[in-house]
Amino acid sequence: MSIMTGTWKLHRPHRARSTARPWPPRDRLALAAGLIAPPAVALALVPFRTELSYTNAALILVVAVVAVAALGNRAAGAVAALSAAVWFEFLLTRPYQTFEIADGADIATAVLLLVVGLIVGQLAARARRLEVIAVTDAAHLARIHRTAALAQSANSADTVVDHVRHELTGLLGLRACRFEYGTLLGRPPRLEKDGTVTVGRHSWNPDTDGWPEGEIELRAYGNGHYLGRFMLTPGPGVVPALQARLVAVTLADQTGAALDTAGPVRGW
């Protein structure tokens, strides 16, 4: 292993990159479906509205709300619920094609449609979110397991370092990632154990402030001793979630353990 060193300037906090998170295409599609699906379903029910009870019509519209919420997010579910209530009143209750409801029971049905649609839509969106979290957790766990297995089988700690560099690049969406052996030089921003970032003596919240400018160090420790650091160059786009940053810290710890097992590096 060779020593890689460099000269570092003290980093000061800079204006953060914009952290506005654009909606994924799936959520945008679901929002459009929230506007379009309920009136489409209501129009399909128009030929049967004299024979179909208001309760059954409302239940059919609730199914459309659930489908939209399961496809998208809570906002899409809420839009679908409001749209379903409006078109139920306009197309499926007397007098037709007006927003007047003659029967008090029909008013109650419309209100219940809105309330039930909102509640069920929220539940469907939450179920989708939990599924995404489970999939994400599985991907993170796979990274940790791959690194642990490599640390046990690799003949050289350099192999683990190179593997983790690639893992961190994909995990954090980095433009570049390198590893430095040797003593600490300079005071670049540092990714901490809790997923936050320290710039100088100041705390920096990447979730609200974005990444600080310049390279960010992620230190690797083995048996309590500093053994090196990954130098992270953030890429464009939003900052990875806290969960991903904590996985990055775990990967750095695994690297430190591999370096500690391999023994001192020549040239230190």
PDB file of C-alpha atoms in Angstrom:
ATOM      1  CA  MET A   1       0.000   0.000   0.000  1.00  0.00           C
ATOM      2  CA  SER A   2       1.269   3.466  -0.734  1.00  0.00           C
ATOM      3  CA  ILE A   3       0.678   6.676   1.140  1.00  0.00           C
ATOM      4  CA  MET A   4      -1.554   9.175  -0.635  1.00  0.00           C
ATOM      5  CA  THR A   5      -1.399  12.681   0.715  1.00  0.00           C
ATOM      6  CA  GLY A   6      -2.431  16.100  -0.382  1.00  0.00           C
ATOM      7  CA  THR A   7      -2.702  19.687   0.729  1.00  0.00           C
ATOM      8  CA  TRP A   8      -6.067  20.833   1.979  1.00  0.00           C
ATOM      9  CA  LYS A   9      -7.499  24.285   2.410  1.00  0.00           C
ATOM     10  CA  LEU A  10      -9.828  24.962   5.287  1.00  0.00           C
ATOM     11  CA  HIS A  11     -13.383  24.647   3.982  1.00  0.00           C
ATOM     12  CA  ARG A  12     -15.942  27.194   4.985  1.00  0.00           C
ATOM     13  CA  PRO A  13     -19.667  26.678   4.730  1.00  0.00           C
ATOM     14  CA  HIS A  14     -20.949  27.665   1.324  1.00  0.00           C
ATOM     15  CA  ARG A  15     -24.430  28.205   0.137  1.00  0.00           C
ATOM     16  CA  ALA A  16     -26.108  24.841  -0.095  1.00  0.00           C
ATOM     17  CA  ARG A  17     -27.306  23.308  -3.259  1.00  0.00           C
ATOM     18  CA  SER A  18     -31.022  23.308  -3.703  1.00  0.00           C
ATOM     19  CA  THR A  19     -32.562  20.421  -1.801  1.00  0.00           C
ATOM     20  CA  ALA A  20     -35.964  20.559  -3.508  1.00  0.00           C
ATOM     21  CA  ARG A  21     -36.826  16.984  -4.359  1.00  0.00           C
ATOM     22  CA  PRO A  22     -38.571  16.607  -7.728  1.00  0.00           C
ATOM     23  CA  TRP A  23     -41.387  14.125  -7.783  1.00  0.00           C
ATOM     24  CA  PRO A  24     -40.547  10.777  -9.387  1.00  0.00           C
ATOM     25  CA  PRO A  25     -42.335  10.031 -12.692  1.00  0.00           C
ATOM     26  CA  ARG A  26     -44.482   7.431 -10.917  1.00  0.00           C
ATOM     27  CA  ASP A  27     -45.820  10.014  -8.459  1.00  0.00           C
ATOM     28  CA  ARG A  28     -46.497  12.525 -11.236  1.00  0.00           C
ATOM     29  CA  LEU A  29     -48.385   9.841 -13.148  1.00  0.00           C
ATOM     30  CA  ALA A  30     -50.376   8.985 -10.012  1.00  0.00           C
ATOM     31  CA  LEU A  31     -51.296  12.644  -9.494  1.00  0.00           C
ATOM     32  CA  ALA A  32     -52.601  12.834 -13.061  1.00  0.00           C
ATOM     33  CA  ALA A  33     -54.495   9.590 -12.463  1.00  0.00           C
ATOM     34  CA  GLY A  34     -55.999  11.143  -9.328  1.00  0.00           C
ATOM     35  CA  LEU A  35     -57.556  13.816 -11.507  1.00  0.00           C
ATOM     36  CA  ILE A  36     -58.570  11.583 -14.409  1.00  0.00           C
ATOM     37  CA  ALA A  37     -59.532   8.187 -12.933  1.00  0.00           C
ATOM     38  CA  PRO A  38     -62.494   9.245 -10.715  1.00  0.00           C
ATOM     39  CA  PRO A  39     -64.365  11.142 -13.466  1.00  0.00           C
ATOM     40  CA  ALA A  40     -63.652   8.298 -15.882  1.00  0.00           C
ATOM     41  CA  VAL A  41     -65.115   5.777 -13.440  1.00  0.00           C
ATOM     42  CA  ALA A  42     -68.060   8.057 -12.686  1.00  0.00           C
ATOM     43  CA  LEU A  43     -68.777   8.454 -16.424  1.00  0.00           C
ATOM     44  CA  ALA A  44     -68.655   4.668 -16.823  1.00  0.00           C
ATOM     45  CA  LEU A  45     -71.302   4.391 -14.115  1.00  0.00           C
ATOM     46  CA  VAL A  46     -73.651   6.979 -15.679  1.00  0.00           C
ATOM     47  CA  PRO A  47     -75.625   4.407 -17.763  1.00  0.00           C
ATOM     48  CA  PHE A  48     -76.325   2.453 -14.556  1.00  0.00           C
ATOM     49  CA  ARG A  49     -76.930   5.332 -12.147  1.00  0.00           C
ATOM     50  CA  THR A  50     -80.705   4.847 -12.023  1.00  0.00           C
ATOM     51  CA  GLU A  51     -80.292   1.212 -11.015  1.00  0.00           C
ATOM     52  CA  LEU A  52     -77.101   1.469  -8.938  1.00  0.00           C
ATOM     53  CA  SER A  53     -77.455   2.558  -5.333  1.00  0.00           C
ATOM     54  CA  TYR A  54     -75.471   5.588  -4.251  1.00  0.00           C
ATOM     55  CA  THR A  55     -73.642   3.481  -1.693  1.00  0.00           C
ATOM     56  CA  ASN A  56     -72.448   0.992  -4.287  1.00  0.00           C
ATOM     57  CA  ALA A  57     -71.406   3.786  -6.637  1.00  0.00           C
ATOM     58  CA  ALA A  58     -69.429   5.397  -3.846  1.00  0.00           C
ATOM     59  CA  LEU A  59     -67.698   2.112  -3.031  1.00  0.00           C
ATOM     60  CA  ILE A  60     -66.662   1.693  -6.654  1.00  0.00           C
ATOM     61  CA  LEU A  61     -65.150   5.180  -6.605  1.00  0.00           C
ATOM     62  CA  VAL A  62     -63.307   4.324  -3.383  1.00  0.00           C
ATOM     63  CA  VAL A  63     -61.654   1.445  -5.244  1.00  0.00           C
ATOM     64  CA  ALA A  64     -60.383   3.951  -7.810  1.00  0.00           C
ATOM     65  CA  VAL A  65     -58.995   6.131  -5.005  1.00  0.00           C
ATOM     66  CA  VAL A  66     -57.169   3.162  -3.477  1.00  0.00           C
ATOM     67  CA  ALA A  67     -55.660   2.242  -6.854  1.00  0.00           C
ATOM     68  CA  VAL A  68     -54.358   5.786  -7.359  1.00  0.00           C
ATOM     69  CA  ALA A  69     -52.927   5.996  -3.832  1.00  0.00           C
ATOM     70  CA  ALA A  70     -51.229   2.609  -4.171  1.00  0.00           C
ATOM     71  CA  LEU A  71     -49.640   3.771  -7.426  1.00  0.00           C
ATOM     72  CA  GLY A  72     -48.470   7.123  -6.078  1.00  0.00           C
ATOM     73  CA  ASN A  73     -48.248   8.968  -2.795  1.00  0.00           C
ATOM     74  CA  ARG A  74     -50.523  10.578  -0.216  1.00  0.00           C
ATOM     75  CA  ALA A  75     -50.999  13.702  -2.303  1.00  0.00           C
ATOM     76  CA  ALA A  76     -52.227  11.645  -5.250  1.00  0.00           C
ATOM     77  CA  GLY A  77     -54.602   9.745  -2.936  1.00  0.00           C
ATOM     78  CA  ALA A  78     -55.996  12.980  -1.513  1.00  0.00           C
ATOM     79  CA  VAL A  79     -56.512  14.447  -4.986  1.00  0.00           C
ATOM     80  CA  ALA A  80     -58.271  11.251  -6.077  1.00  0.00           C
ATOM     81  CA  ALA A  81     -60.550  11.334  -3.021  1.00  0.00           C
ATOM     82  CA  LEU A  82     -61.547  14.955  -3.643  1.00  0.00           C
ATOM     83  CA  SER A  83     -62.058  14.269  -7.338  1.00  0.00           C
ATOM     84  CA  ALA A  84     -64.172  11.198  -6.567  1.00  0.00           C
ATOM     85  CA  ALA A  85     -66.419  13.176  -4.196  1.00  0.00           C
ATOM     86  CA  VAL A  86     -66.900  15.979  -6.736  1.00  0.00           C
ATOM     87  CA  TRP A  87     -67.732  13.725  -9.666  1.00  0.00           C
ATOM     88  CA  PHE A  88     -69.941  11.489  -7.535  1.00  0.00           C
ATOM     89  CA  GLU A  89     -72.015  14.555  -6.696  1.00  0.00           C
ATOM     90  CA  PHE A  90     -72.022  15.929 -10.245  1.00  0.00           C
ATOM     91  CA  LEU A  91     -72.760  12.765 -12.235  1.00  0.00           C
ATOM     92  CA  LEU A  92     -74.293  10.180  -9.928  1.00  0.00           C
ATOM     93  CA  THR A  93     -76.669  12.047  -7.603  1.00  0.00           C
ATOM     94  CA  ARG A  94     -79.939  13.823  -8.401  1.00  0.00           C
ATOM     95  CA  PRO A  95     -80.293  16.389  -9.848  1.00  0.00           C
ATOM     96  CA  TYR A  96     -77.711  15.145 -12.325  1.00  0.00           C
ATOM     97  CA  GLN A  97     -74.949  17.363 -13.737  1.00  0.00           C
ATOM     98  CA  THR A  98     -75.263  19.893 -10.955  1.00  0.00           C
ATOM     99  CA  PHE A  99     -73.538  20.272  -7.617  1.00  0.00           C
ATOM    100  CA  GLU A 100     -76.855  20.242  -5.762  1.00  0.00           C
ATOM    101  CA  ILE A 101     -77.984  17.195  -3.790  1.00  0.00           C
ATOM    102  CA  ALA A 102     -81.677  16.940  -3.032  1.00  0.00           C
ATOM    103  CA  ASP A 103     -81.563  14.166  -0.430  1.00  0.00           C
ATOM    104  CA  GLY A 104     -79.788  14.577   2.916  1.00  0.00           C
ATOM    105  CA  ALA A 105     -78.799  10.909   2.827  1.00  0.00           C
ATOM    106  CA  ASP A 106     -77.022  11.515  -0.483  1.00  0.00           C
ATOM    107  CA  ILE A 107     -75.097  14.373   1.105  1.00  0.00           C
ATOM    108  CA  ALA A 108     -73.982  12.025   3.871  1.00  0.00           C
ATOM    109  CA  THR A 109     -72.893   9.473   1.254  1.00  0.00           C
ATOM    110  CA  ALA A 110     -70.838  12.100  -0.591  1.00  0.00           C
ATOM    111  CA  VAL A 111     -69.166  13.231   2.628  1.00  0.00           C
ATOM    112  CA  LEU A 112     -68.458   9.641   3.634  1.00  0.00           C
ATOM    113  CA  LEU A 113     -66.991   9.002   0.180  1.00  0.00           C
ATOM    114  CA  LEU A 114     -64.600  11.892   0.697  1.00  0.00           C
ATOM    115  CA  VAL A 115     -63.636  10.862   4.238  1.00  0.00           C
ATOM    116  CA  VAL A 116     -63.283   7.161   3.476  1.00  0.00           C
ATOM    117  CA  GLY A 117     -61.411   7.926   0.265  1.00  0.00           C
ATOM    118  CA  LEU A 118     -58.929  10.117   2.150  1.00  0.00           C
ATOM    119  CA  ILE A 119     -58.395   7.553   4.898  1.00  0.00           C
ATOM    120  CA  VAL A 120     -58.091   4.526   2.639  1.00  0.00           C
ATOM    121  CA  GLY A 121     -55.913   6.475   0.225  1.00  0.00           C
ATOM    122  CA  GLN A 122     -53.539   7.403   3.054  1.00  0.00           C
ATOM    123  CA  LEU A 123     -53.354   3.773   4.150  1.00  0.00           C
ATOM    124  CA  ALA A 124     -52.652   2.580   0.615  1.00  0.00           C
ATOM    125  CA  ALA A 125     -49.919   5.189   0.167  1.00  0.00           C
ATOM    126  CA  ARG A 126     -48.387   4.228   3.513  1.00  0.00           C
ATOM    127  CA  ALA A 127     -48.385   0.557   2.488  1.00  0.00           C
ATOM    128  CA  ARG A 128     -46.523   1.483  -0.692  1.00  0.00           C
ATOM    129  CA  ARG A 129     -44.023   3.579   1.307  1.00  0.00           C
ATOM    130  CA  LEU A 130     -43.369   0.690   3.698  1.00  0.00           C
ATOM    131  CA  GLU A 131     -42.771  -1.599   0.721  1.00  0.00           C
ATOM    132  CA  VAL A 132     -40.226   0.861  -0.709  1.00  0.00           C
ATOM    133  CA  ILE A 133     -38.482   1.098   2.669  1.00  0.00           C
ATOM    134  CA  ALA A 134     -38.316  -2.691   2.909  1.00  0.00           C
ATOM    135  CA  VAL A 135     -36.784  -2.941  -0.567  1.00  0.00           C
ATOM    136  CA  THR A 136     -34.334  -0.149   0.243  1.00  0.00           C
ATOM    137  CA  ASP A 137     -33.379  -1.814   3.518  1.00  0.00           C
ATOM    138  CA  ALA A 138     -32.735  -5.063   1.665  1.00  0.00           C
ATOM    139  CA  ALA A 139     -30.428  -3.271  -0.806  1.00  0.00           C
ATOM    140  CA  HIS A 140     -28.514  -1.595   2.021  1.00  0.00           C
ATOM    141  CA  LEU A 141     -28.221  -4.856   3.901  1.00  0.00           C
ATOM    142  CA  ALA A 142     -26.881  -6.538   0.778  1.00  0.00           C
ATOM    143  CA  ARG A 143     -24.117  -3.923   0.524  1.00  0.00           C
ATOM    144  CA  ILE A 144     -23.087  -4.528   4.118  1.00  0.00           C
ATOM    145  CA  HIS A 145     -23.136  -8.304   3.682  1.00  0.00           C
ATOM    146  CA  ARG A 146     -21.078  -8.152   0.479  1.00  0.00           C
ATOM    147  CA  THR A 147     -18.462  -6.006   2.159  1.00  0.00           C
ATOM    148  CA  ALA A 148     -18.334  -8.207   5.252  1.00  0.00           C
ATOM    149  CA  ALA A 149     -17.907 -11.339   3.122  1.00  0.00           C
ATOM    150  CA  LEU A 150     -15.149  -9.696   1.088  1.00  0.00           C
ATOM    151  CA  ALA A 151     -13.365  -8.527   4.246  1.00  0.00           C
ATOM    152  CA  GLN A 152     -13.317 -12.122   5.466  1.00  0.00           C
ATOM    153  CA  SER A 153     -12.071 -13.638   2.212  1.00  0.00           C
ATOM    154  CA  ALA A 154      -9.858 -10.965   0.607  1.00  0.00           C
ATOM    155  CA  ASN A 155      -6.117 -11.477   0.709  1.00  0.00           C
ATOM    156  CA  SER A 156      -5.451  -7.738   0.736  1.00  0.00           C
ATOM    157  CA  ALA A 157      -7.127  -4.859   2.555  1.00  0.00           C
ATOM    158  CA  ASP A 158      -6.634  -2.863  -0.648  1.00  0.00           C
ATOM    159  CA  THR A 159      -9.271  -5.089  -2.237  1.00  0.00           C
ATOM    160  CA  VAL A 160     -11.756  -4.105   0.464  1.00  0.00           C
ATOM    161  CA  VAL A 161     -10.860  -0.421   0.108  1.00  0.00           C
ATOM    162  CA  ASP A 162     -11.432  -0.516  -3.648  1.00  0.00           C
ATOM    163  CA  HIS A 163     -14.714  -2.392  -3.206  1.00  0.00           C
ATOM    164  CA  VAL A 164     -16.015   0.092  -0.647  1.00  0.00           C
ATOM    165  CA  ARG A 165     -15.027   3.032  -2.852  1.00  0.00           C
ATOM    166  CA  HIS A 166     -17.311   1.685  -5.569  1.00  0.00           C
ATOM    167  CA  GLU A 167     -20.076   0.929  -3.060  1.00  0.00           C
ATOM    168  CA  LEU A 168     -19.931   4.464  -1.648  1.00  0.00           C
ATOM    169  CA  THR A 169     -20.002   5.976  -5.120  1.00  0.00           C
ATOM    170  CA  GLY A 170     -23.244   4.196  -5.951  1.00  0.00           C
ATOM    171  CA  LEU A 171     -24.793   4.517  -2.502  1.00  0.00           C
ATOM    172  CA  LEU A 172     -24.234   8.270  -2.131  1.00  0.00           C
ATOM    173  CA  GLY A 173     -24.381   9.247  -5.797  1.00  0.00           C
ATOM    174  CA  LEU A 174     -20.806  10.529  -5.747  1.00  0.00           C
ATOM    175  CA  ARG A 175     -18.925  12.077  -8.617  1.00  0.00           C
ATOM    176  CA  ALA A 176     -15.671  10.617  -7.271  1.00  0.00           C
ATOM    177  CA  CYS A 177     -14.353   8.729  -4.249  1.00  0.00           C
ATOM    178  CA  ARG A 178     -10.774   8.021  -3.209  1.00  0.00           C
ATOM    179  CA  PHE A 179      -9.051   6.678  -0.112  1.00  0.00           C
ATOM    180  CA  GLU A 180      -6.165   8.230   1.769  1.00  0.00           C
ATOM    181  CA  TYR A 181      -3.821   6.260   4.007  1.00  0.00           C
ATOM    182  CA  GLY A 182      -1.715   8.075   6.550  1.00  0.00           C
ATOM    183  CA  THR A 183      -2.102  11.011   8.875  1.00  0.00           C
ATOM    184  CA  LEU A 184      -4.885  13.563   8.741  1.00  0.00           C
ATOM    185  CA  LEU A 185      -4.154  16.680   6.728  1.00  0.00           C
ATOM    186  CA  GLY A 186      -6.328  19.775   6.701  1.00  0.00           C
ATOM    187  CA  ARG A 187      -9.864  20.036   7.980  1.00  0.00           C
ATOM    188  CA  PRO A 188     -12.275  19.143   5.189  1.00  0.00           C
ATOM    189  CA  PRO A 189     -15.980  18.658   6.009  1.00  0.00           C
ATOM    190  CA  ARG A 190     -16.513  15.309   7.729  1.00  0.00           C
ATOM    191  CA  LEU A 191     -19.367  12.808   7.524  1.00  0.00           C
ATOM    192  CA  GLU A 192     -20.041  11.825  11.128  1.00  0.00           C
ATOM    193  CA  LYS A 193     -21.191   8.585  12.720  1.00  0.00           C
ATOM    194  CA  ASP A 194     -24.764   9.883  13.028  1.00  0.00           C
ATOM    195  CA  GLY A 195     -25.026  10.791   9.342  1.00  0.00           C
ATOM    196  CA  THR A 196     -24.622  14.534   9.854  1.00  0.00           C
ATOM    197  CA  VAL A 197     -21.716  16.577   8.552  1.00  0.00           C
ATOM    198  CA  THR A 198     -19.277  18.751  10.479  1.00  0.00           C
ATOM    199  CA  VAL A 199     -17.697  21.759   8.780  1.00  0.00           C
ATOM    200  CA  GLY A 200     -14.908  23.090  10.969  1.00  0.00           C
ATOM    201  CA  ARG A 201     -16.436  23.351  14.410  1.00  0.00           C
ATOM    202  CA  HIS A 202     -19.950  23.763  13.105  1.00  0.00           C
ATOM    203  CA  SER A 203     -22.631  21.154  12.530  1.00  0.00           C
ATOM    204  CA  TRP A 204     -24.082  20.932   9.050  1.00  0.00           C
ATOM    205  CA  ASN A 205     -27.386  19.215   8.311  1.00  0.00           C
ATOM    206  CA  PRO A 206     -27.225  17.828   4.758  1.00  0.00           C
ATOM    207  CA  ASP A 207     -30.962  17.063   4.787  1.00  0.00           C
ATOM    208  CA  THR A 208     -31.773  20.775   4.937  1.00  0.00           C
ATOM    209  CA  ASP A 209     -28.551  22.435   3.757  1.00  0.00           C
ATOM    210  CA  GLY A 210     -27.345  20.033   1.055  1.00  0.00           C
ATOM    211  CA  TRP A 211     -23.751  18.874   0.854  1.00  0.00           C
ATOM    212  CA  PRO A 212     -21.066  21.433   1.728  1.00  0.00           C
ATOM    213  CA  GLU A 213     -18.821  22.306  -1.195  1.00  0.00           C
ATOM    214  CA  GLY A 214     -15.589  20.430  -1.774  1.00  0.00           C
ATOM    215  CA  GLU A 215     -14.561  16.947  -0.770  1.00  0.00           C
ATOM    216  CA  ILE A 216     -16.009  15.384   2.386  1.00  0.00           C
ATOM    217  CA  GLU A 217     -14.025  12.953   4.499  1.00  0.00           C
ATOM    218  CA  LEU A 218     -15.383   9.708   5.893  1.00  0.00           C
ATOM    219  CA  ARG A 219     -12.926   8.266   8.367  1.00  0.00           C
ATOM    220  CA  ALA A 220     -12.134   4.590   8.776  1.00  0.00           C
ATOM    221  CA  TYR A 221     -11.239   3.328  12.244  1.00  0.00           C
ATOM    222  CA  GLY A 222      -9.992  -0.086  13.300  1.00  0.00           C
ATOM    223  CA  ASN A 223      -9.997  -1.091  16.970  1.00  0.00           C
ATOM    224  CA  GLY A 224     -10.426   2.558  17.908  1.00  0.00           C
ATOM    225  CA  HIS A 225      -7.456   3.767  15.831  1.00  0.00           C
ATOM    226  CA  TYR A 226      -7.650   6.034  12.800  1.00  0.00           C
ATOM    227  CA  LEU A 227      -6.420   4.136   9.731  1.00  0.00           C
ATOM    228  CA  GLY A 228      -7.454   6.270   6.782  1.00  0.00           C
ATOM    229  CA  ARG A 229     -10.317   8.151   5.208  1.00  0.00           C
ATOM    230  CA  PHE A 230     -12.495   8.105   2.137  1.00  0.00           C
ATOM    231  CA  MET A 231     -12.623  11.455   0.352  1.00  0.00           C
ATOM    232  CA  LEU A 232     -16.090  11.905  -1.116  1.00  0.00           C
ATOM    233  CA  THR A 233     -16.893  14.262  -3.979  1.00  0.00           C
ATOM    234  CA  PRO A 234     -20.684  14.728  -4.044  1.00  0.00           C
ATOM    235  CA  GLY A 235     -22.427  14.383  -7.365  1.00  0.00           C
ATOM    236  CA  PRO A 236     -25.332  16.427  -8.690  1.00  0.00           C
ATOM    237  CA  GLY A 237     -28.809  15.907  -7.359  1.00  0.00           C
ATOM    238  CA  VAL A 238     -30.344  15.591  -3.925  1.00  0.00           C
ATOM    239  CA  VAL A 239     -28.464  14.453  -0.842  1.00  0.00           C
ATOM    240  CA  PRO A 240     -28.958  10.743  -0.039  1.00  0.00           C
ATOM    241  CA  ALA A 241     -31.269   9.977   2.857  1.00  0.00           C
ATOM    242  CA  LEU A 242     -29.963   9.568   6.394  1.00  0.00           C
ATOM    243  CA  GLN A 243     -30.332   5.799   6.127  1.00  0.00           C
ATOM    244  CA  ALA A 244     -27.939   5.691   3.162  1.00  0.00           C
ATOM    245  CA  ARG A 245     -25.419   7.897   4.960  1.00  0.00           C
ATOM    246  CA  LEU A 246     -25.491   5.610   7.996  1.00  0.00           C
ATOM    247  CA  VAL A 247     -24.833   2.629   5.725  1.00  0.00           C
ATOM    248  CA  ALA A 248     -21.855   4.556   4.315  1.00  0.00           C
ATOM    249  CA  VAL A 249     -20.496   4.952   7.859  1.00  0.00           C
ATOM    250  CA  THR A 250     -20.927   1.205   8.407  1.00  0.00           C
ATOM    251  CA  LEU A 251     -18.998   0.434   5.209  1.00  0.00           C
ATOM    252  CA  ALA A 252     -16.179   2.715   6.371  1.00  0.00           C
ATOM    253  CA  ASP A 253     -16.094   0.874   9.703  1.00  0.00           C
ATOM    254  CA  GLN A 254     -15.820  -2.443   7.872  1.00  0.00           C
ATOM    255  CA  THR A 255     -12.924  -1.011   5.885  1.00  0.00           C
ATOM    256  CA  GLY A 256     -11.211   0.051   9.092  1.00  0.00           C
ATOM    257  CA  ALA A 257     -11.645  -3.422  10.537  1.00  0.00           C
ATOM    258  CA  ALA A 258     -10.113  -4.958   7.399  1.00  0.00           C
ATOM    259  CA  LEU A 259      -7.157  -2.559   7.565  1.00  0.00           C
ATOM    260  CA  ASP A 260      -6.645  -3.267  11.258  1.00  0.00           C
ATOM    261  CA  THR A 261      -6.609  -7.018  10.605  1.00  0.00           C
ATOM    262  CA  ALA A 262      -4.128  -6.576   7.760  1.00  0.00           C
ATOM    263  CA  GLY A 263      -1.690  -4.781  10.083  1.00  0.00           C
ATOM    264  CA  PRO A 264       0.233  -1.526   9.690  1.00  0.00           C
ATOM    265  CA  VAL A 265       0.727  -0.107   6.249  1.00  0.00           C
ATOM    266  CA  ARG A 266       4.322   0.273   5.095  1.00  0.00           C
ATOM    267  CA  GLY A 267       5.434   3.882   4.980  1.00  0.00           C
ATOM    268  CA  TRP A 268       3.236   5.161   7.812  1.00  0.00           C
TER     269      TRP A 268
END
